[in-house]
C-alpha cells in the first residue's frame, strides 16, 4: 500500500520524505488555509520539489469551464500534479475532458460506492472515499472502501483508491487488510503507526540490562 501524506505543511512533508514514507501528498483548501495559504500555486510547487510522487491540488471553481481552466493551470505547475475535483456532476464532466487531455484527476468528497463507480467511468486516475467523515455520522467508512474495491475488481477499473479522512492507525490497518491502493495519512497518524508500548518497555529493559552488565564487568 502506498502512503500519501495528507497535509500542506512543508516540515511534515520533508520529515516523512526523510523517514522514507512518502509516496505522494494530498492537499485541499482547508489544509492550505490551516497553513495560512490563500494562493496555493507556490506551495504546490514547493511540495512537488520535495516529492516526485503524485501531489493532489484541489480546484476552487465549481462550474465546468472554471474547473477545467483551473485544472490546466494547476497541472502545468509540475509534472506530478494531480488535479483534485469534487465528485459533482460538473466534476465528473470535467474529469472526462481532462482525462482525454492527459490530465490526472483525483475525484474527492466521495461518500458512496455509486459515486466511486461514476468516478471510474469518467476516467479518474484516483478516487478519494472519506472514511473518517462517514464514521463521524455513524456509518462504517471502511465498508465503503470494501464496496469500491469489489466494484473496481468486477470491472477491472484502473482508478486507484485513496483512503482519505484517516483518523487513526486502525483505518490504515483496515485499508491494508482489504488491499486499498493508497492511504493518505495525517502526519500525526504516521508517527502513531510506529508506536507500541511494549516496544518502548522492551527497549528500556534491554538498555537497563546492558548497563547492569557493563557495571558488573567494570
Ligand atoms: C483527502 O484528500 C482529504 O484531504 C482529507 O483526507 C480529508 O480529511 P478530513 O476529513 O480529516 O478533513
Tab-separated table of C-alpha atoms and ligand atoms in Angstrom:
chain	number	residue	atom	x	y	z
A	1	UNK	CA	0.000	0.000	0.000
A	2	UNK	CA	1.274	3.463	-0.891
A	3	UNK	CA	1.484	6.111	1.845
A	4	UNK	CA	0.479	9.637	0.871
A	5	UNK	CA	0.744	12.465	3.394
A	6	UNK	CA	-2.465	14.466	3.875
A	7	UNK	CA	-1.073	17.930	4.566
A	8	UNK	CA	0.136	21.207	3.093
A	9	UNK	CA	2.810	21.594	5.796
A	10	UNK	CA	6.322	21.554	4.309
A	11	UNK	CA	8.092	20.454	7.514
A	12	UNK	CA	5.809	17.417	7.801
A	13	UNK	CA	6.338	16.544	4.142
A	14	UNK	CA	10.114	16.915	4.466
A	15	UNK	CA	10.149	14.767	7.606
A	16	UNK	CA	8.044	11.976	6.040
A	17	UNK	CA	10.341	12.053	2.992
A	18	UNK	CA	13.441	11.721	5.206
A	19	UNK	CA	11.953	8.768	7.112
A	20	UNK	CA	11.156	7.169	3.749
A	21	UNK	CA	7.351	7.073	3.985
A	22	UNK	CA	6.328	9.495	1.294
A	23	UNK	CA	4.788	8.113	-1.885
A	24	UNK	CA	2.751	11.264	-2.563
A	25	UNK	CA	0.821	14.154	-0.992
A	26	UNK	CA	-2.810	15.234	-0.899
A	27	UNK	CA	-3.910	18.773	-0.106
A	28	UNK	CA	-7.260	20.517	-0.008
A	29	UNK	CA	-8.408	24.137	0.518
A	30	UNK	CA	-8.862	23.564	4.281
A	31	UNK	CA	-5.326	22.158	4.660
A	32	UNK	CA	-3.967	25.154	2.688
A	33	UNK	CA	-5.953	27.556	4.897
A	34	UNK	CA	-4.526	25.847	8.010
A	35	UNK	CA	-1.064	26.876	6.753
A	36	UNK	CA	-2.320	30.436	6.131
A	37	UNK	CA	-2.096	29.997	2.342
A	38	UNK	CA	-4.621	31.793	0.137
A	39	UNK	CA	-2.931	31.245	-3.231
A	40	UNK	CA	-1.834	27.611	-3.401
A	41	UNK	CA	0.354	27.678	-6.529
A	42	UNK	CA	3.668	28.479	-4.816
A	43	UNK	CA	3.016	25.861	-2.101
A	44	UNK	CA	2.173	23.184	-4.679
A	45	UNK	CA	5.464	23.918	-6.475
A	46	UNK	CA	7.345	23.660	-3.154
A	47	UNK	CA	5.703	20.306	-2.366
A	48	UNK	CA	6.494	18.997	-5.848
A	49	UNK	CA	10.145	19.946	-5.318
A	50	UNK	CA	10.250	17.594	-2.301
A	51	UNK	CA	8.472	14.591	-3.813
A	52	UNK	CA	8.217	13.203	-7.325
A	53	UNK	CA	5.138	11.218	-6.250
A	54	UNK	CA	1.622	12.405	-7.119
A	55	UNK	CA	0.620	15.699	-5.432
A	56	UNK	CA	-3.111	16.439	-5.364
A	57	UNK	CA	-4.089	20.111	-5.692
A	58	UNK	CA	-7.781	20.960	-5.447
A	59	UNK	CA	-9.644	23.401	-7.687
A	60	UNK	CA	-11.808	26.100	-6.121
A	61	UNK	CA	-14.130	26.562	-9.120
A	62	UNK	CA	-17.396	24.610	-9.017
A	63	UNK	CA	-18.674	25.081	-12.571
A	64	UNK	CA	-17.379	23.183	-15.602
A	65	UNK	CA	-15.385	25.826	-17.512
A	66	UNK	CA	-13.813	27.230	-14.370
A	67	UNK	CA	-12.821	23.760	-13.183
A	68	UNK	CA	-11.210	22.896	-16.498
A	69	UNK	CA	-9.199	26.108	-16.790
A	70	UNK	CA	-8.085	25.957	-13.134
A	71	UNK	CA	-7.155	22.287	-13.591
A	72	UNK	CA	-4.935	23.064	-16.593
A	73	UNK	CA	-3.242	25.867	-14.652
A	74	UNK	CA	-2.578	23.603	-11.655
A	75	UNK	CA	-1.337	20.708	-13.759
A	76	UNK	CA	1.164	22.992	-15.526
A	77	UNK	CA	2.881	23.745	-12.173
A	78	UNK	CA	4.815	20.439	-12.107
A	79	UNK	CA	4.818	17.079	-13.875
A	80	UNK	CA	3.451	15.268	-10.782
A	81	UNK	CA	0.438	17.461	-10.024
A	82	UNK	CA	-2.864	15.567	-9.834
A	83	UNK	CA	-5.920	17.793	-10.052
A	84	UNK	CA	-8.486	17.246	-7.331
A	85	UNK	CA	-12.121	17.848	-8.248
A	86	UNK	CA	-15.246	17.392	-6.128
A	87	UNK	CA	-17.493	14.494	-7.097
A	88	UNK	CA	-20.330	16.552	-8.561
A	89	UNK	CA	-21.935	16.288	-11.988
A	90	UNK	CA	-19.710	19.141	-13.191
A	91	UNK	CA	-16.700	17.446	-11.575
A	92	UNK	CA	-17.441	14.234	-13.493
A	93	UNK	CA	-17.897	16.099	-16.766
A	94	UNK	CA	-14.632	17.981	-16.209
A	95	UNK	CA	-12.880	14.695	-15.372
A	96	UNK	CA	-13.837	13.189	-18.726
A	97	UNK	CA	-12.484	16.197	-20.630
A	98	UNK	CA	-9.309	16.420	-18.540
A	99	UNK	CA	-8.630	12.675	-18.761
A	100	UNK	CA	-8.870	12.948	-22.561
A	101	UNK	CA	-6.326	15.806	-22.363
A	102	UNK	CA	-3.966	13.580	-20.339
A	103	UNK	CA	-4.546	15.395	-17.010
A	104	UNK	CA	-4.722	13.084	-13.982
A	105	UNK	CA	-7.766	13.678	-11.766
A	106	UNK	CA	-8.451	12.707	-8.158
A	107	UNK	CA	-12.207	12.800	-7.518
A	108	UNK	CA	-12.713	13.797	-3.908
A	109	UNK	CA	-15.506	14.036	-1.317
A	110	UNK	CA	-16.691	10.540	-2.201
A	111	UNK	CA	-19.196	9.042	0.242
A	112	UNK	CA	-20.952	6.283	-1.743
A	113	UNK	CA	-19.910	3.304	-3.899
A	114	UNK	CA	-22.004	4.588	-6.798
A	115	UNK	CA	-20.142	7.903	-6.751
A	116	UNK	CA	-16.942	5.843	-6.986
A	117	UNK	CA	-18.348	3.863	-9.926
A	118	UNK	CA	-19.072	7.131	-11.732
A	119	UNK	CA	-15.531	8.342	-10.976
A	120	UNK	CA	-14.044	5.249	-12.647
A	121	UNK	CA	-16.380	5.530	-15.635
A	122	UNK	CA	-15.397	9.197	-16.068
A	123	UNK	CA	-11.721	8.182	-16.264
A	124	UNK	CA	-10.464	9.492	-12.902
A	125	UNK	CA	-6.945	8.323	-12.070
A	126	UNK	CA	-7.802	8.356	-8.338
A	127	UNK	CA	-10.911	8.303	-6.170
A	128	UNK	CA	-10.941	9.501	-2.543
A	129	UNK	CA	-13.526	7.940	-0.204
A	130	UNK	CA	-13.635	9.874	3.116
A	131	UNK	CA	-13.774	7.190	5.791
A	132	UNK	CA	-13.428	9.329	8.933
A	133	UNK	CA	-16.244	11.691	7.999
A	134	UNK	CA	-18.559	8.686	7.421
A	135	UNK	CA	-17.592	7.231	10.806
A	136	UNK	CA	-18.376	10.665	12.319
A	137	UNK	CA	-22.021	10.346	11.201
A	138	UNK	CA	-22.383	6.770	12.466
A	139	UNK	CA	-21.600	4.906	9.220
A	140	UNK	CA	-18.753	2.473	8.569
A	141	UNK	CA	-16.310	4.332	6.337
A	142	UNK	CA	-14.134	1.307	5.660
A	143	UNK	CA	-17.175	-0.646	4.450
A	144	UNK	CA	-17.418	1.915	1.664
A	145	UNK	CA	-13.826	1.183	0.662
A	146	UNK	CA	-14.570	-2.578	0.604
A	147	UNK	CA	-17.523	-1.968	-1.711
A	148	UNK	CA	-15.478	0.216	-4.051
A	149	UNK	CA	-12.761	-2.465	-4.220
A	150	UNK	CA	-15.415	-5.082	-5.161
A	151	UNK	CA	-16.883	-2.899	-7.897
A	152	UNK	CA	-13.499	-1.942	-9.360
A	153	UNK	CA	-12.380	-5.592	-9.278
A	154	UNK	CA	-15.596	-6.748	-11.018
A	155	UNK	CA	-14.925	-4.470	-13.982
A	156	UNK	CA	-11.113	-4.224	-13.844
A	157	UNK	CA	-11.179	-0.436	-13.446
A	158	UNK	CA	-7.711	1.052	-13.081
A	159	UNK	CA	-8.779	4.021	-10.937
A	160	UNK	CA	-6.685	3.884	-7.744
A	161	UNK	CA	-8.438	4.120	-4.393
A	162	UNK	CA	-7.030	6.673	-1.947
A	163	UNK	CA	-8.437	6.021	1.534
A	164	UNK	CA	-8.926	9.582	2.833
A	165	UNK	CA	-10.083	11.304	6.012
A	166	UNK	CA	-7.990	8.853	8.034
A	167	UNK	CA	-8.168	9.449	11.774
A	168	UNK	CA	-6.292	6.548	13.383
A	169	UNK	CA	-3.879	3.644	12.821
A	170	UNK	CA	-6.969	1.352	12.742
A	171	UNK	CA	-8.066	2.994	9.483
A	172	UNK	CA	-4.615	2.354	7.992
A	173	UNK	CA	-4.670	-1.261	9.202
A	174	UNK	CA	-8.090	-1.950	7.703
A	175	UNK	CA	-7.103	-0.251	4.441
A	176	UNK	CA	-4.059	-2.528	4.180
A	177	UNK	CA	-6.023	-5.676	5.094
A	178	UNK	CA	-8.603	-5.102	2.374
A	179	UNK	CA	-5.999	-4.129	-0.215
A	180	UNK	CA	-6.683	-0.427	-0.815
A	181	UNK	CA	-4.124	1.077	-3.215
A	182	UNK	CA	-3.233	4.123	-1.113
A	183	UNK	CA	-3.843	5.614	2.322
A	184	UNK	CA	-3.488	9.382	2.658
A	185	UNK	CA	-2.472	9.883	6.249
A	186	UNK	CA	-2.112	12.901	8.566
A	187	UNK	CA	1.459	13.217	9.894
A	188	UNK	CA	0.450	12.534	13.496
A	189	UNK	CA	-1.091	9.176	12.486
A	190	UNK	CA	2.070	8.190	10.580
A	191	UNK	CA	4.013	8.792	13.793
A	192	UNK	CA	1.499	6.637	15.741
A	193	UNK	CA	1.974	3.701	13.327
A	194	UNK	CA	5.479	3.029	14.675
A	195	UNK	CA	4.485	3.214	18.324
A	196	UNK	CA	3.778	0.304	20.665
A	197	UNK	CA	4.098	0.444	24.472
A	198	UNK	CA	5.745	-2.996	24.536
A	199	UNK	CA	8.424	-1.767	22.112
A	200	UNK	CA	9.241	1.112	24.491
A	201	UNK	CA	9.122	-1.170	27.540
A	202	UNK	CA	11.279	-3.830	25.854
A	203	UNK	CA	13.856	-1.275	24.727
A	204	UNK	CA	14.091	0.241	28.214
A	205	UNK	CA	14.669	-3.258	29.674
A	206	UNK	CA	17.376	-4.085	27.094
A	207	UNK	CA	19.227	-0.841	27.843
A	208	UNK	CA	18.924	-1.365	31.598
A	209	UNK	CA	20.262	-4.949	31.371
A	210	UNK	CA	23.146	-3.782	29.160
A	211	UNK	CA	24.052	-1.032	31.658
A	212	UNK	CA	23.944	-3.542	34.563
A	213	UNK	CA	26.221	-5.985	32.674
A	214	UNK	CA	28.690	-3.217	31.879
A	215	UNK	CA	28.736	-2.068	35.514
A	216	UNK	CA	29.435	-5.664	36.657
A	217	UNK	CA	32.337	-6.045	34.219
A	218	UNK	CA	33.962	-2.728	35.081
B	1	LIG	C1	-8.288	13.867	1.330
B	1	LIG	O1	-7.809	14.005	0.251
B	1	LIG	C2	-8.674	14.953	2.225
B	1	LIG	O2	-7.692	15.956	2.094
B	1	LIG	C3	-8.675	14.579	3.687
B	1	LIG	O3	-8.302	13.237	3.868
B	1	LIG	C4	-9.887	14.997	4.432
B	1	LIG	O4	-9.739	14.614	5.782
B	1	LIG	P1	-10.619	15.221	6.970
B	1	LIG	O5	-11.965	14.580	6.942
B	1	LIG	O6	-9.839	14.869	8.207
B	1	LIG	O7	-10.695	16.705	6.734
